[in-house]
Tab-separated table of C-alpha atoms in Angstrom:
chain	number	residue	atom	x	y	z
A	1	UNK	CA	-16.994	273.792	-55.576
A	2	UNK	CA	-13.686	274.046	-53.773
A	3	UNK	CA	-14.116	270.043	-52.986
A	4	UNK	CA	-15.125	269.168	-56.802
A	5	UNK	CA	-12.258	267.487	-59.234
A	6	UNK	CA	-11.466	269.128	-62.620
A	7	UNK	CA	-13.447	267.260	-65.188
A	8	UNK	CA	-12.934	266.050	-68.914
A	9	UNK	CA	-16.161	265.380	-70.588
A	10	UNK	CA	-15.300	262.700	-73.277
A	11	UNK	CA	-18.024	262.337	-76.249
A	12	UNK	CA	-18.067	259.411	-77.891
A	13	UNK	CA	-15.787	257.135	-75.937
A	14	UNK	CA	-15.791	254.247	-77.633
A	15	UNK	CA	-13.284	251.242	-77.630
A	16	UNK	CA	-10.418	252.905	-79.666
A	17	UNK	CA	-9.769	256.769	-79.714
A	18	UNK	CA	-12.319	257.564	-77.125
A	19	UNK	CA	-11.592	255.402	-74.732
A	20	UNK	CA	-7.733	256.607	-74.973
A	21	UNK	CA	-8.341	259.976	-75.188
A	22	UNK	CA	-10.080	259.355	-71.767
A	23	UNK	CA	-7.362	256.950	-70.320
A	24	UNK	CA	-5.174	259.954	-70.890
A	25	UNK	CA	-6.416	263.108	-69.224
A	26	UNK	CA	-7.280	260.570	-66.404
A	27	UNK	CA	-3.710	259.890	-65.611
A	28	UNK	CA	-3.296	263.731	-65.639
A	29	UNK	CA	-5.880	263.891	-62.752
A	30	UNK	CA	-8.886	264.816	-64.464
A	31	UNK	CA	-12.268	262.938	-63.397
A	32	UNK	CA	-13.392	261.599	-66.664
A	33	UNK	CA	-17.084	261.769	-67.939
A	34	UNK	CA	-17.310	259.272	-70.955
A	35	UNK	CA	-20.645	258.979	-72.886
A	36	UNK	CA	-22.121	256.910	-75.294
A	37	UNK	CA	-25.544	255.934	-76.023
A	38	UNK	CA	-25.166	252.881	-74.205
A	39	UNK	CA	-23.976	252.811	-70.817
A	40	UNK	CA	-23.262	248.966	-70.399
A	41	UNK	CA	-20.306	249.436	-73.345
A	42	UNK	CA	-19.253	252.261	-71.065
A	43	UNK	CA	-18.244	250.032	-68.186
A	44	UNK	CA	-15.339	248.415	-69.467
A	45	UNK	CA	-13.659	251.512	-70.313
A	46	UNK	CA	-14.430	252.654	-66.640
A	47	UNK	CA	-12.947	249.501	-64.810
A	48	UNK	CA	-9.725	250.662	-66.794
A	49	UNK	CA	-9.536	254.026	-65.555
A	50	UNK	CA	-10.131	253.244	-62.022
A	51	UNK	CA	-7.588	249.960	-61.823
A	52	UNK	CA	-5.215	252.621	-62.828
A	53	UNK	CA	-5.968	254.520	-60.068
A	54	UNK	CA	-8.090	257.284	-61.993
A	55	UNK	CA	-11.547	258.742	-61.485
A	56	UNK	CA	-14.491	258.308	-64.152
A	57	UNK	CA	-17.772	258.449	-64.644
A	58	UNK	CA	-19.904	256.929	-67.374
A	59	UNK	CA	-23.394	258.438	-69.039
A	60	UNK	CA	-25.567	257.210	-71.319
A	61	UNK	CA	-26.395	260.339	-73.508
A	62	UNK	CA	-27.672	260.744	-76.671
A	63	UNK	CA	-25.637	263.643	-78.145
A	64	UNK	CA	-28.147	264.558	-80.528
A	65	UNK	CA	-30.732	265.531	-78.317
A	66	UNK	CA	-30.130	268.758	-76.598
A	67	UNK	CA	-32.345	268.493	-73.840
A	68	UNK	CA	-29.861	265.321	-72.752
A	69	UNK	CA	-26.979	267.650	-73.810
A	70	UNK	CA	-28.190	270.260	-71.453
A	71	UNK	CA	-28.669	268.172	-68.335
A	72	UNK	CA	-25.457	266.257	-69.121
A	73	UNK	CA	-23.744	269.240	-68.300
A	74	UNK	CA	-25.520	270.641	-65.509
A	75	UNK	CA	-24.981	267.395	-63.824
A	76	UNK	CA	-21.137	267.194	-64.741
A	77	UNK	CA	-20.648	270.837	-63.384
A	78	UNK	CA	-22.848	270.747	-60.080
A	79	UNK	CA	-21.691	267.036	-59.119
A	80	UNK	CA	-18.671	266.749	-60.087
A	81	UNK	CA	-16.668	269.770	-61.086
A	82	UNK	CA	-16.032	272.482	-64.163
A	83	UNK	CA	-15.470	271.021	-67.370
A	84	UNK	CA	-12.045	272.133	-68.678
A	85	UNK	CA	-11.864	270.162	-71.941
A	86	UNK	CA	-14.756	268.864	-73.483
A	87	UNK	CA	-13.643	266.158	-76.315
A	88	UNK	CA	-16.263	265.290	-79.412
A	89	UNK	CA	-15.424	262.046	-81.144
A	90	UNK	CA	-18.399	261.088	-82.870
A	91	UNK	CA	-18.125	259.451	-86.530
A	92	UNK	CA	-20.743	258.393	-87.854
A	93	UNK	CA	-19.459	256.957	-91.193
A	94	UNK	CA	-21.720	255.266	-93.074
A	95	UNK	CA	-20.298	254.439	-97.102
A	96	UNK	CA	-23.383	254.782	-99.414
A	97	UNK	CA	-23.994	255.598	-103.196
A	98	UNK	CA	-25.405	258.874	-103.419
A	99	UNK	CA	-27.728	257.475	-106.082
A	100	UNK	CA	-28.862	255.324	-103.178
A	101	UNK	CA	-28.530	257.587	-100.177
A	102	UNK	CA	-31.648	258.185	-97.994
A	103	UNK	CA	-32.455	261.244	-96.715
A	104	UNK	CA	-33.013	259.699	-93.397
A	105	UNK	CA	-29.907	258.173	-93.731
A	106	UNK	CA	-27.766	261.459	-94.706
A	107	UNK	CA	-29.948	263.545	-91.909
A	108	UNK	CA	-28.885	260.993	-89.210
A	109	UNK	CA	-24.929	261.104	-89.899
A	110	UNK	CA	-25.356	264.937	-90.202
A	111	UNK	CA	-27.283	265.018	-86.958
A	112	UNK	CA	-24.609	262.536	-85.384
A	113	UNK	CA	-20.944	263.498	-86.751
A	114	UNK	CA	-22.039	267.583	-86.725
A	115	UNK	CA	-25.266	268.726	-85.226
A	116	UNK	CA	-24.301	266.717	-81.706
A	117	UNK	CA	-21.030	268.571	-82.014
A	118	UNK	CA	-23.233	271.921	-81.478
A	119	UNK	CA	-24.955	270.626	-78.897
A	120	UNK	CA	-22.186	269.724	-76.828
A	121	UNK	CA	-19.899	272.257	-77.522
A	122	UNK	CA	-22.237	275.023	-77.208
A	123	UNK	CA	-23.709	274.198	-73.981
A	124	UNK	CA	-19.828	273.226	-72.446
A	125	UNK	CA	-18.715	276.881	-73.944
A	126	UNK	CA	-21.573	278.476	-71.949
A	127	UNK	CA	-20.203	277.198	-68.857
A	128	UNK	CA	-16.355	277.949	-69.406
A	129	UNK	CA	-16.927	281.569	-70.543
A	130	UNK	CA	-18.973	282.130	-67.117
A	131	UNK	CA	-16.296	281.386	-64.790
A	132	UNK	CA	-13.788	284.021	-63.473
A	133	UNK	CA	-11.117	283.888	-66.006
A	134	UNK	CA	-7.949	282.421	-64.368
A	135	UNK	CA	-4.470	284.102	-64.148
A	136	UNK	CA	-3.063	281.467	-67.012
A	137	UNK	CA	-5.901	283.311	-69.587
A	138	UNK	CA	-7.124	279.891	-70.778
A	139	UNK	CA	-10.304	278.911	-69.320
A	140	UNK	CA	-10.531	275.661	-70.730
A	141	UNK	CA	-10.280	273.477	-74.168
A	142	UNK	CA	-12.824	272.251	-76.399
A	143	UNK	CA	-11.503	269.403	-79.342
A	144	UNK	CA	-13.269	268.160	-82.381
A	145	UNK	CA	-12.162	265.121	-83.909
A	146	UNK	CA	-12.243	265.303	-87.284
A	147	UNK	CA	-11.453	262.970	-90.412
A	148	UNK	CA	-10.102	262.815	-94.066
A	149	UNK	CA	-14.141	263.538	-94.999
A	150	UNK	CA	-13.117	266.789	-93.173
A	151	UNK	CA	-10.808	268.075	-95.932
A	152	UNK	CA	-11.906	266.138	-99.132
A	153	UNK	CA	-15.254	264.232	-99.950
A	154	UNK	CA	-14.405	260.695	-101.550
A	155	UNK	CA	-17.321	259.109	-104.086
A	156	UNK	CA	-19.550	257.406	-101.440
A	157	UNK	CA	-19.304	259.398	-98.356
A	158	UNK	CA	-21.731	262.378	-99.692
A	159	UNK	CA	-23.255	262.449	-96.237
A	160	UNK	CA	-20.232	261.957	-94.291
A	161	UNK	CA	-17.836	264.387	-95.882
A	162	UNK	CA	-20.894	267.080	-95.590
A	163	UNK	CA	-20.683	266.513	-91.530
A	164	UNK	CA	-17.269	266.354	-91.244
A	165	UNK	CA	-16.784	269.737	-93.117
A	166	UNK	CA	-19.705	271.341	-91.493
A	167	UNK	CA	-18.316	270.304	-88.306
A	168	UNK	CA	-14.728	271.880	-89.270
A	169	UNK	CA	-16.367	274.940	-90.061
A	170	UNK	CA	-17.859	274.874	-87.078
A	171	UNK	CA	-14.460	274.542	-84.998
A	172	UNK	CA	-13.331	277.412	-86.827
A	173	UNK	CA	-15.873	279.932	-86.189
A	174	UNK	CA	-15.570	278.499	-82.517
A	175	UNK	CA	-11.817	279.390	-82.243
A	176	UNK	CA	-12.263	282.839	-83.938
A	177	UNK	CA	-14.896	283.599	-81.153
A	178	UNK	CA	-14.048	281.731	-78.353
A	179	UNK	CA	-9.945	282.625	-78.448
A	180	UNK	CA	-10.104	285.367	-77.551
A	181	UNK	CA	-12.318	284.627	-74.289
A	182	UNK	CA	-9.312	281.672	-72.586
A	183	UNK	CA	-10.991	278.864	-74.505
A	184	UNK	CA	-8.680	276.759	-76.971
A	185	UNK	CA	-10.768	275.186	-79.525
A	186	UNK	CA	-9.082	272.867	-81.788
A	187	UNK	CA	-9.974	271.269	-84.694
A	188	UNK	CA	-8.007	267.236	-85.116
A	189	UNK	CA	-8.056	265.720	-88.795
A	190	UNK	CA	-7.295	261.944	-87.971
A	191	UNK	CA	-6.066	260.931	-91.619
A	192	UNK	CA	-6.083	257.016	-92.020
A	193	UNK	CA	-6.800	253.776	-90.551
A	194	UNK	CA	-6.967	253.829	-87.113
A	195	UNK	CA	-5.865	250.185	-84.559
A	196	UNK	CA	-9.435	249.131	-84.027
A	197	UNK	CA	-11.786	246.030	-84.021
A	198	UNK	CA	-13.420	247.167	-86.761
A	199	UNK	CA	-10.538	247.669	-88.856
A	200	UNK	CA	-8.663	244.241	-88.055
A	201	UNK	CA	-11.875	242.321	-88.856
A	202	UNK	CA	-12.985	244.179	-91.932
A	203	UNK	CA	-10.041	245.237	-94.041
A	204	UNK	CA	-7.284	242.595	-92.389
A	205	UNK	CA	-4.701	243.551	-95.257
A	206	UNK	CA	-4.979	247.035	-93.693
A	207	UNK	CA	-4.726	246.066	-90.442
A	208	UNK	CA	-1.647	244.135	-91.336
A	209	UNK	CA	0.604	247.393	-91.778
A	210	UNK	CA	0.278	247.681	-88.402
A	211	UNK	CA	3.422	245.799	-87.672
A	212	UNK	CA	4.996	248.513	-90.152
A	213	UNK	CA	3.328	251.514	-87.966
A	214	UNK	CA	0.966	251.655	-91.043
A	215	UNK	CA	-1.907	252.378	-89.118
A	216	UNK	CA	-3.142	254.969	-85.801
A	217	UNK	CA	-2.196	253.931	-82.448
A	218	UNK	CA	-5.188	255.472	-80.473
A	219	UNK	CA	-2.897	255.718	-77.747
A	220	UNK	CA	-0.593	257.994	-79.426
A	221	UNK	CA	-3.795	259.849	-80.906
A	222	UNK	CA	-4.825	260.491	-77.542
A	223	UNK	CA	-0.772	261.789	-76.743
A	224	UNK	CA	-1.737	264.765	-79.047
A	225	UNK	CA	-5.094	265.683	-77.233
A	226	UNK	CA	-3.313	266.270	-74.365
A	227	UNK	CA	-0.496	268.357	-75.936
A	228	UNK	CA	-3.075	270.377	-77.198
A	229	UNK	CA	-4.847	270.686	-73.893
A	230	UNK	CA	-1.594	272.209	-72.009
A	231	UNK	CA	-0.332	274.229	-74.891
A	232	UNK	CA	0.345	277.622	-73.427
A	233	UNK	CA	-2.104	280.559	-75.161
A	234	UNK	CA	0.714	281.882	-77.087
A	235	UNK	CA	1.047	279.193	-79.097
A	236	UNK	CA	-2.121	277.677	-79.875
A	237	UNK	CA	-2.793	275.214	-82.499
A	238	UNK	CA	-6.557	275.177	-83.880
A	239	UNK	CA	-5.752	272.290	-86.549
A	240	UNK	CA	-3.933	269.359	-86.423
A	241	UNK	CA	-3.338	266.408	-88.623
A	242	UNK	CA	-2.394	262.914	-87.890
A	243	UNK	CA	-1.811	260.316	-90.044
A	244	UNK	CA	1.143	257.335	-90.561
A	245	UNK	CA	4.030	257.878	-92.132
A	246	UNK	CA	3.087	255.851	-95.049
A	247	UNK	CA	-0.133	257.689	-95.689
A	248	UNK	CA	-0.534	259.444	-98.943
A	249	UNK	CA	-1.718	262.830	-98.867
């Protein structure tokens, strides 16, 4: 083990806020393990870290299924090195009527945007708590990212909103626990539009206040992960919100 990098496991790095988060602890020397269902979307991402003169590693995992979950981690920790932050940053938003909602539909974000959060979290948890806790008293950092669905549900996002908050809940019974064993567990309400593809093509007046700072920077999102991260245990925060200046609230 004495040979093996500190590693950041990275859950749901996708193209925006994932994928920064990860850029981030790998310029702080951590050997980045990003996952996504796909591993070919992974690559990208990957060729970024490692022209900057970081270490990563890419999975395909699907975070719902704990069996994955479970051997996700076991290969992390026994190739590679202990997990000290573990990052989940799975959405799952899908807008729908709840006059028209599935329940295939609603089970599927639930499983995705709260249920993987379980998964993950648990089994990374079970690993930090085992090792020898270190002089600093903080054995290692788990963060949820969270949404606006995570404080308020909107008309439409019925199965969203119940995720969200279920995952928040979960965070918090997490802290309460975990604290007091070295692990920070933090809880991240992103409030707005964040700079992504998806935004700029779909809602392009949106996207326009970016010139304004009207919208996330997943860059600067990412900034805040890492505060969080090397916080000192005195002064832990479990929630955090982020949003523009402009945002109403």
């Amino acid at each position: 083990m004495a040979s093996m990098q500190k590693a950041a496991l990275i859950v749901g790095a996708g193209d925006a806020t994932g994928g920064a988060i990860a850029r981030r602890f790998a310029r702080e020397g951590y050997a980045t393990c990003v996952t996504r269902r796909s591993l070919d979307k992974l690559q990208p991402l990957v060729a970024q870290i490692e022209a900057a003169g970081g270490r990563a590693h890419a999975f395909a995992c699907d975070a719902r299924k704990e069996e994955e979950v479970v051997a996700l981690v076991e290969q992390i920790e026994s190739t590679i090195g202990p997990i000290e932050v573990m990052v989940f940053n799975i959405g799952a938003n899908v807008p729908e009527s709840i006059l028209a909602e599935t329940a295939r539909k609603y089970f599927k974000v639930w499983e995705m945007a709260c249920f993987s959060g379980f998964l993950n979290g648990r089994e990374v948890a079970r690993r930090m708590v085992a090792r020898a806790m270190p002089k600093s008293g903080h054995r290692g950092t788990i963060i949820f990212t969270g949404a606006t669905a995570s404080l308020r549900g909107a008309a439409n996002f019925g199965a969203f909103s119940g995720a969200k908050m279920a995952l928040r809940a979960l965070a918090q019974s997490m802290a309460r626990e975990l604290g007091p064993q070295g692990i920070h567990v933090a809880h991240v309400v992103v409030d707005g539009a964040i700079d992504t593809e998806f935004i700029r093509s779909n809602f392009p007046e949106r996207y326009a206040l970016k010139d304004s700072d009207g919208i996330l920077n997943p860059e600067h999102i990412a900034d805040s992960y890492w505060m969080l991260h090397a916080q000192p245990r005195d002064a832990w925060t479990h929630e955090l919100d982020l949003r523009p200046w402009s945002e109403k609230f």
